[in-house]
């Protein structure tokens, strides 16, 4: 009786693969790759050889200072692991662990380059290359896309930042800045439809983020959809009448539409609902001022007309027009005066948070001048940036 030994194809130990393992331990990467090449020349479907090649390339890359050479080695590594998986899908867990290690190293290099960019801005481009490579290793991770986009933005490469920002959101990134930057780029490119989609999605995620809400409101106005937006906000306020964010957003939209009395009403309700809402106080003061400015324009037009027509008017007609202008001038004065307490509150809240009150001080400066409160004018001159 004779016994026959049978061995599964591809499972036998390849002497070149074993030699490459020894070369790898000795860090002789060139000789290791030569051994692997010989093994693959005999059997292109040798999964163990492909996997080992990926390990060798990864080890070689870790000792490579040149970022271009490093990226090339990592690309070769990824090709080797793809070939290994094609030959033996059972290597999935092993190769996933190896790729995770590579991802961590690539991402670390990206962060280091990004930090070096504080002294050499060209390093932002290097960082972008590393983060792009990291996204190739783990295409479902949103982090590399976000970091790559911000690396591009830091060197003014706005167009290049769009695709990674889009991918970041597609892969599940929900950071408010990701939406803000992408939406803002779309807006400045004139792509209002995409900008609207981005800010609408962001507004659902961050209903209390005033920057996002402001961008969305501006887009509604720019695209002629102010009426639709106001209808939506009005319905939302009716359902949630004490929600200070909804009240603020609706009031701000009414302010943009120059419906000043309605804006004052809803912004007033916003500050009642949230007495620490600095932006609402500021916009409430702005509603008073903007209405006063409109009345100034009305008075100016009436005054011009009166000068042109005076010779053709009876005394009682002239007196009636002058009385009407005097009444409007008093209303204008009262509006500027009414803006002051809201602006002063906004200034106090903003300063308490350590933020810049310049815009508020400028509005206060105007209101103090229009109400002849010269001591107060002097007090806010420097804050308003008018010191010189």
PDB file of C-alpha atoms in Angstrom, residues 170-336:
ATOM      1  CA  UNK A 170     -21.589  62.702   1.826  1.00  0.00           C
ATOM      2  CA  UNK A 171     -19.587  60.526   4.230  1.00  0.00           C
ATOM      3  CA  UNK A 172     -21.456  61.811   7.246  1.00  0.00           C
ATOM      4  CA  UNK A 173     -19.570  64.883   8.449  1.00  0.00           C
ATOM      5  CA  UNK A 174     -21.949  67.197  10.327  1.00  0.00           C
ATOM      6  CA  UNK A 175     -19.630  69.966  11.522  1.00  0.00           C
ATOM      7  CA  UNK A 176     -21.257  73.359  11.057  1.00  0.00           C
ATOM      8  CA  UNK A 177     -18.113  74.838   9.487  1.00  0.00           C
ATOM      9  CA  UNK A 178     -18.132  72.199   6.753  1.00  0.00           C
ATOM     10  CA  UNK A 179     -21.594  73.349   5.673  1.00  0.00           C
ATOM     11  CA  UNK A 180     -20.762  77.039   6.099  1.00  0.00           C
ATOM     12  CA  UNK A 181     -17.638  76.921   3.958  1.00  0.00           C
ATOM     13  CA  UNK A 182     -19.183  74.798   1.211  1.00  0.00           C
ATOM     14  CA  UNK A 183     -22.379  76.841   1.093  1.00  0.00           C
ATOM     15  CA  UNK A 184     -20.420  80.074   1.039  1.00  0.00           C
ATOM     16  CA  UNK A 185     -18.267  78.872  -1.875  1.00  0.00           C
ATOM     17  CA  UNK A 186     -21.371  77.836  -3.828  1.00  0.00           C
ATOM     18  CA  UNK A 187     -22.933  81.227  -3.106  1.00  0.00           C
ATOM     19  CA  UNK A 188     -19.914  83.187  -4.321  1.00  0.00           C
ATOM     20  CA  UNK A 189     -19.738  80.987  -7.404  1.00  0.00           C
ATOM     21  CA  UNK A 190     -23.343  81.931  -8.142  1.00  0.00           C
ATOM     22  CA  UNK A 191     -24.618  78.377  -7.672  1.00  0.00           C
ATOM     23  CA  UNK A 192     -27.603  79.369  -5.573  1.00  0.00           C
ATOM     24  CA  UNK A 193     -29.393  76.031  -5.907  1.00  0.00           C
ATOM     25  CA  UNK A 194     -26.518  74.087  -4.363  1.00  0.00           C
ATOM     26  CA  UNK A 195     -25.926  76.770  -1.741  1.00  0.00           C
ATOM     27  CA  UNK A 196     -29.589  76.619  -0.758  1.00  0.00           C
ATOM     28  CA  UNK A 197     -29.464  72.826  -0.460  1.00  0.00           C
ATOM     29  CA  UNK A 198     -26.368  72.958   1.764  1.00  0.00           C
ATOM     30  CA  UNK A 199     -27.666  75.675   4.090  1.00  0.00           C
ATOM     31  CA  UNK A 200     -31.123  74.071   4.289  1.00  0.00           C
ATOM     32  CA  UNK A 201     -29.527  70.789   5.393  1.00  0.00           C
ATOM     33  CA  UNK A 202     -27.325  72.654   7.864  1.00  0.00           C
ATOM     34  CA  UNK A 203     -30.296  74.600   9.261  1.00  0.00           C
ATOM     35  CA  UNK A 204     -32.074  71.344  10.078  1.00  0.00           C
ATOM     36  CA  UNK A 205     -29.015  70.116  11.961  1.00  0.00           C
ATOM     37  CA  UNK A 206     -28.278  73.446  13.674  1.00  0.00           C
ATOM     38  CA  UNK A 207     -31.546  75.363  14.126  1.00  0.00           C
ATOM     39  CA  UNK A 208     -29.892  77.662  16.676  1.00  0.00           C
ATOM     40  CA  UNK A 209     -26.783  78.507  14.639  1.00  0.00           C
ATOM     41  CA  UNK A 210     -27.295  82.155  13.713  1.00  0.00           C
ATOM     42  CA  UNK A 211     -24.560  82.126  11.055  1.00  0.00           C
ATOM     43  CA  UNK A 212     -26.259  79.308   9.165  1.00  0.00           C
ATOM     44  CA  UNK A 213     -29.699  80.827   9.584  1.00  0.00           C
ATOM     45  CA  UNK A 214     -28.424  84.212   8.404  1.00  0.00           C
ATOM     46  CA  UNK A 215     -26.868  82.666   5.292  1.00  0.00           C
ATOM     47  CA  UNK A 216     -30.101  80.846   4.547  1.00  0.00           C
ATOM     48  CA  UNK A 217     -32.177  83.983   4.998  1.00  0.00           C
ATOM     49  CA  UNK A 218     -29.851  85.939   2.720  1.00  0.00           C
ATOM     50  CA  UNK A 219     -30.179  83.246   0.079  1.00  0.00           C
ATOM     51  CA  UNK A 220     -33.956  83.395   0.269  1.00  0.00           C
ATOM     52  CA  UNK A 221     -33.767  87.132  -0.345  1.00  0.00           C
ATOM     53  CA  UNK A 222     -31.170  86.812  -3.139  1.00  0.00           C
ATOM     54  CA  UNK A 223     -33.224  84.203  -4.968  1.00  0.00           C
ATOM     55  CA  UNK A 224     -36.499  86.089  -4.632  1.00  0.00           C
ATOM     56  CA  UNK A 225     -37.974  83.567  -2.211  1.00  0.00           C
ATOM     57  CA  UNK A 226     -38.423  85.931   0.706  1.00  0.00           C
ATOM     58  CA  UNK A 227     -42.208  85.493   0.676  1.00  0.00           C
ATOM     59  CA  UNK A 228     -41.886  81.719   0.809  1.00  0.00           C
ATOM     60  CA  UNK A 229     -39.377  81.931   3.637  1.00  0.00           C
ATOM     61  CA  UNK A 230     -41.565  84.310   5.618  1.00  0.00           C
ATOM     62  CA  UNK A 231     -44.563  82.034   5.166  1.00  0.00           C
ATOM     63  CA  UNK A 232     -42.536  79.084   6.472  1.00  0.00           C
ATOM     64  CA  UNK A 233     -41.254  81.027   9.461  1.00  0.00           C
ATOM     65  CA  UNK A 234     -44.669  82.451  10.249  1.00  0.00           C
ATOM     66  CA  UNK A 235     -46.119  78.945  10.359  1.00  0.00           C
ATOM     67  CA  UNK A 236     -43.210  77.753  12.507  1.00  0.00           C
ATOM     68  CA  UNK A 237     -43.651  80.642  14.957  1.00  0.00           C
ATOM     69  CA  UNK A 238     -47.374  79.922  15.229  1.00  0.00           C
ATOM     70  CA  UNK A 239     -46.540  76.333  16.222  1.00  0.00           C
ATOM     71  CA  UNK A 240     -43.748  77.323  18.633  1.00  0.00           C
ATOM     72  CA  UNK A 241     -44.511  80.910  19.713  1.00  0.00           C
ATOM     73  CA  UNK A 242     -41.828  81.123  22.416  1.00  0.00           C
ATOM     74  CA  UNK A 243     -38.913  79.788  20.375  1.00  0.00           C
ATOM     75  CA  UNK A 244     -36.456  82.684  20.426  1.00  0.00           C
ATOM     76  CA  UNK A 245     -34.489  81.349  17.425  1.00  0.00           C
ATOM     77  CA  UNK A 246     -37.576  81.123  15.216  1.00  0.00           C
ATOM     78  CA  UNK A 247     -38.701  84.562  16.379  1.00  0.00           C
ATOM     79  CA  UNK A 248     -35.250  85.992  15.698  1.00  0.00           C
ATOM     80  CA  UNK A 249     -35.015  84.415  12.238  1.00  0.00           C
ATOM     81  CA  UNK A 250     -38.497  85.531  11.249  1.00  0.00           C
ATOM     82  CA  UNK A 251     -37.925  89.030  12.577  1.00  0.00           C
ATOM     83  CA  UNK A 252     -34.598  89.255  10.751  1.00  0.00           C
ATOM     84  CA  UNK A 253     -36.210  88.173   7.493  1.00  0.00           C
ATOM     85  CA  UNK A 254     -38.912  90.812   7.960  1.00  0.00           C
ATOM     86  CA  UNK A 255     -36.138  93.335   8.587  1.00  0.00           C
ATOM     87  CA  UNK A 256     -34.480  92.335   5.291  1.00  0.00           C
ATOM     88  CA  UNK A 257     -37.838  92.818   3.576  1.00  0.00           C
ATOM     89  CA  UNK A 258     -38.135  96.308   5.152  1.00  0.00           C
ATOM     90  CA  UNK A 259     -41.309  95.366   7.018  1.00  0.00           C
ATOM     91  CA  UNK A 260     -39.991  97.270   9.997  1.00  0.00           C
ATOM     92  CA  UNK A 261     -43.063  97.279  12.250  1.00  0.00           C
ATOM     93  CA  UNK A 262     -43.453  93.503  11.917  1.00  0.00           C
ATOM     94  CA  UNK A 263     -39.720  93.050  12.437  1.00  0.00           C
ATOM     95  CA  UNK A 264     -39.853  95.104  15.623  1.00  0.00           C
ATOM     96  CA  UNK A 265     -42.751  93.000  16.868  1.00  0.00           C
ATOM     97  CA  UNK A 266     -41.102  89.608  16.354  1.00  0.00           C
ATOM     98  CA  UNK A 267     -37.605  90.675  17.376  1.00  0.00           C
ATOM     99  CA  UNK A 268     -39.155  92.189  20.495  1.00  0.00           C
ATOM    100  CA  UNK A 269     -40.736  88.838  21.239  1.00  0.00           C
ATOM    101  CA  UNK A 270     -37.358  87.158  20.695  1.00  0.00           C
ATOM    102  CA  UNK A 271     -35.653  89.250  23.371  1.00  0.00           C
ATOM    103  CA  UNK A 272     -38.586  88.689  25.716  1.00  0.00           C
ATOM    104  CA  UNK A 273     -38.162  84.952  25.245  1.00  0.00           C
ATOM    105  CA  UNK A 274     -34.388  85.151  25.677  1.00  0.00           C
ATOM    106  CA  UNK A 275     -33.152  88.282  27.512  1.00  0.00           C
ATOM    107  CA  UNK A 276     -29.504  87.361  26.769  1.00  0.00           C
ATOM    108  CA  UNK A 277     -29.968  87.147  22.985  1.00  0.00           C
ATOM    109  CA  UNK A 278     -27.432  89.765  21.828  1.00  0.00           C
ATOM    110  CA  UNK A 279     -28.092  89.334  18.088  1.00  0.00           C
ATOM    111  CA  UNK A 280     -31.814  89.794  18.603  1.00  0.00           C
ATOM    112  CA  UNK A 281     -31.260  93.036  20.547  1.00  0.00           C
ATOM    113  CA  UNK A 282     -28.925  94.278  17.814  1.00  0.00           C
ATOM    114  CA  UNK A 283     -31.366  93.509  14.999  1.00  0.00           C
ATOM    115  CA  UNK A 284     -34.198  95.032  17.019  1.00  0.00           C
ATOM    116  CA  UNK A 285     -32.216  98.265  17.298  1.00  0.00           C
ATOM    117  CA  UNK A 286     -31.415  98.032  13.580  1.00  0.00           C
ATOM    118  CA  UNK A 287     -35.133  97.750  12.768  1.00  0.00           C
ATOM    119  CA  UNK A 288     -35.783 101.051  14.568  1.00  0.00           C
ATOM    120  CA  UNK A 289     -32.857 102.731  12.823  1.00  0.00           C
ATOM    121  CA  UNK A 290     -33.716 101.446   9.348  1.00  0.00           C
ATOM    122  CA  UNK A 291     -37.286 102.619   9.709  1.00  0.00           C
ATOM    123  CA  UNK A 292     -35.970 106.028  10.797  1.00  0.00           C
ATOM    124  CA  UNK A 293     -33.700 106.156   7.743  1.00  0.00           C
ATOM    125  CA  UNK A 294     -36.659 105.441   5.467  1.00  0.00           C
ATOM    126  CA  UNK A 295     -38.572 108.293   7.086  1.00  0.00           C
ATOM    127  CA  UNK A 296     -35.547 110.549   6.513  1.00  0.00           C
ATOM    128  CA  UNK A 297     -35.689 109.685   2.828  1.00  0.00           C
ATOM    129  CA  UNK A 298     -39.418 110.444   2.823  1.00  0.00           C
ATOM    130  CA  UNK A 299     -38.843 113.828   4.503  1.00  0.00           C
ATOM    131  CA  UNK A 300     -36.086 114.671   2.048  1.00  0.00           C
ATOM    132  CA  UNK A 301     -38.359 113.909  -0.900  1.00  0.00           C
ATOM    133  CA  UNK A 302     -41.173 116.001   0.576  1.00  0.00           C
ATOM    134  CA  UNK A 303     -38.805 118.880   1.246  1.00  0.00           C
ATOM    135  CA  UNK A 304     -37.507 118.837  -2.338  1.00  0.00           C
ATOM    136  CA  UNK A 305     -41.049 118.810  -3.676  1.00  0.00           C
ATOM    137  CA  UNK A 306     -42.059 121.692  -1.431  1.00  0.00           C
ATOM    138  CA  UNK A 307     -39.160 123.853  -2.613  1.00  0.00           C
ATOM    139  CA  UNK A 308     -40.061 123.205  -6.228  1.00  0.00           C
ATOM    140  CA  UNK A 309     -43.795 123.818  -5.780  1.00  0.00           C
ATOM    141  CA  UNK A 310     -43.807 126.487  -3.063  1.00  0.00           C
ATOM    142  CA  UNK A 311     -44.549 129.343  -5.454  1.00  0.00           C
ATOM    143  CA  UNK A 312     -47.653 127.564  -6.673  1.00  0.00           C
ATOM    144  CA  UNK A 313     -49.039 126.660  -3.261  1.00  0.00           C
ATOM    145  CA  UNK A 314     -51.326 128.533  -0.910  1.00  0.00           C
ATOM    146  CA  UNK A 315     -50.083 129.326   2.591  1.00  0.00           C
ATOM    147  CA  UNK A 316     -52.348 126.753   4.222  1.00  0.00           C
ATOM    148  CA  UNK A 317     -51.065 124.066   1.824  1.00  0.00           C
ATOM    149  CA  UNK A 318     -47.464 125.004   2.641  1.00  0.00           C
ATOM    150  CA  UNK A 319     -48.248 124.950   6.348  1.00  0.00           C
ATOM    151  CA  UNK A 320     -49.922 121.552   6.078  1.00  0.00           C
ATOM    152  CA  UNK A 321     -46.909 120.055   4.317  1.00  0.00           C
ATOM    153  CA  UNK A 322     -44.492 121.550   6.823  1.00  0.00           C
ATOM    154  CA  UNK A 323     -46.574 120.199   9.681  1.00  0.00           C
ATOM    155  CA  UNK A 324     -46.527 116.763   8.102  1.00  0.00           C
ATOM    156  CA  UNK A 325     -42.741 116.910   7.772  1.00  0.00           C
ATOM    157  CA  UNK A 326     -42.421 118.087  11.378  1.00  0.00           C
ATOM    158  CA  UNK A 327     -44.511 115.112  12.525  1.00  0.00           C
ATOM    159  CA  UNK A 328     -42.347 112.757  10.500  1.00  0.00           C
ATOM    160  CA  UNK A 329     -39.186 114.336  11.907  1.00  0.00           C
ATOM    161  CA  UNK A 330     -40.497 113.723  15.435  1.00  0.00           C
ATOM    162  CA  UNK A 331     -41.295 110.122  14.544  1.00  0.00           C
ATOM    163  CA  UNK A 332     -37.780 109.736  13.162  1.00  0.00           C
ATOM    164  CA  UNK A 333     -36.327 111.151  16.391  1.00  0.00           C
ATOM    165  CA  UNK A 334     -38.439 108.761  18.469  1.00  0.00           C
ATOM    166  CA  UNK A 335     -37.304 105.788  16.388  1.00  0.00           C
ATOM    167  CA  UNK A 336     -33.617 106.600  16.827  1.00  0.00           C
TER     168      UNK A 336
END
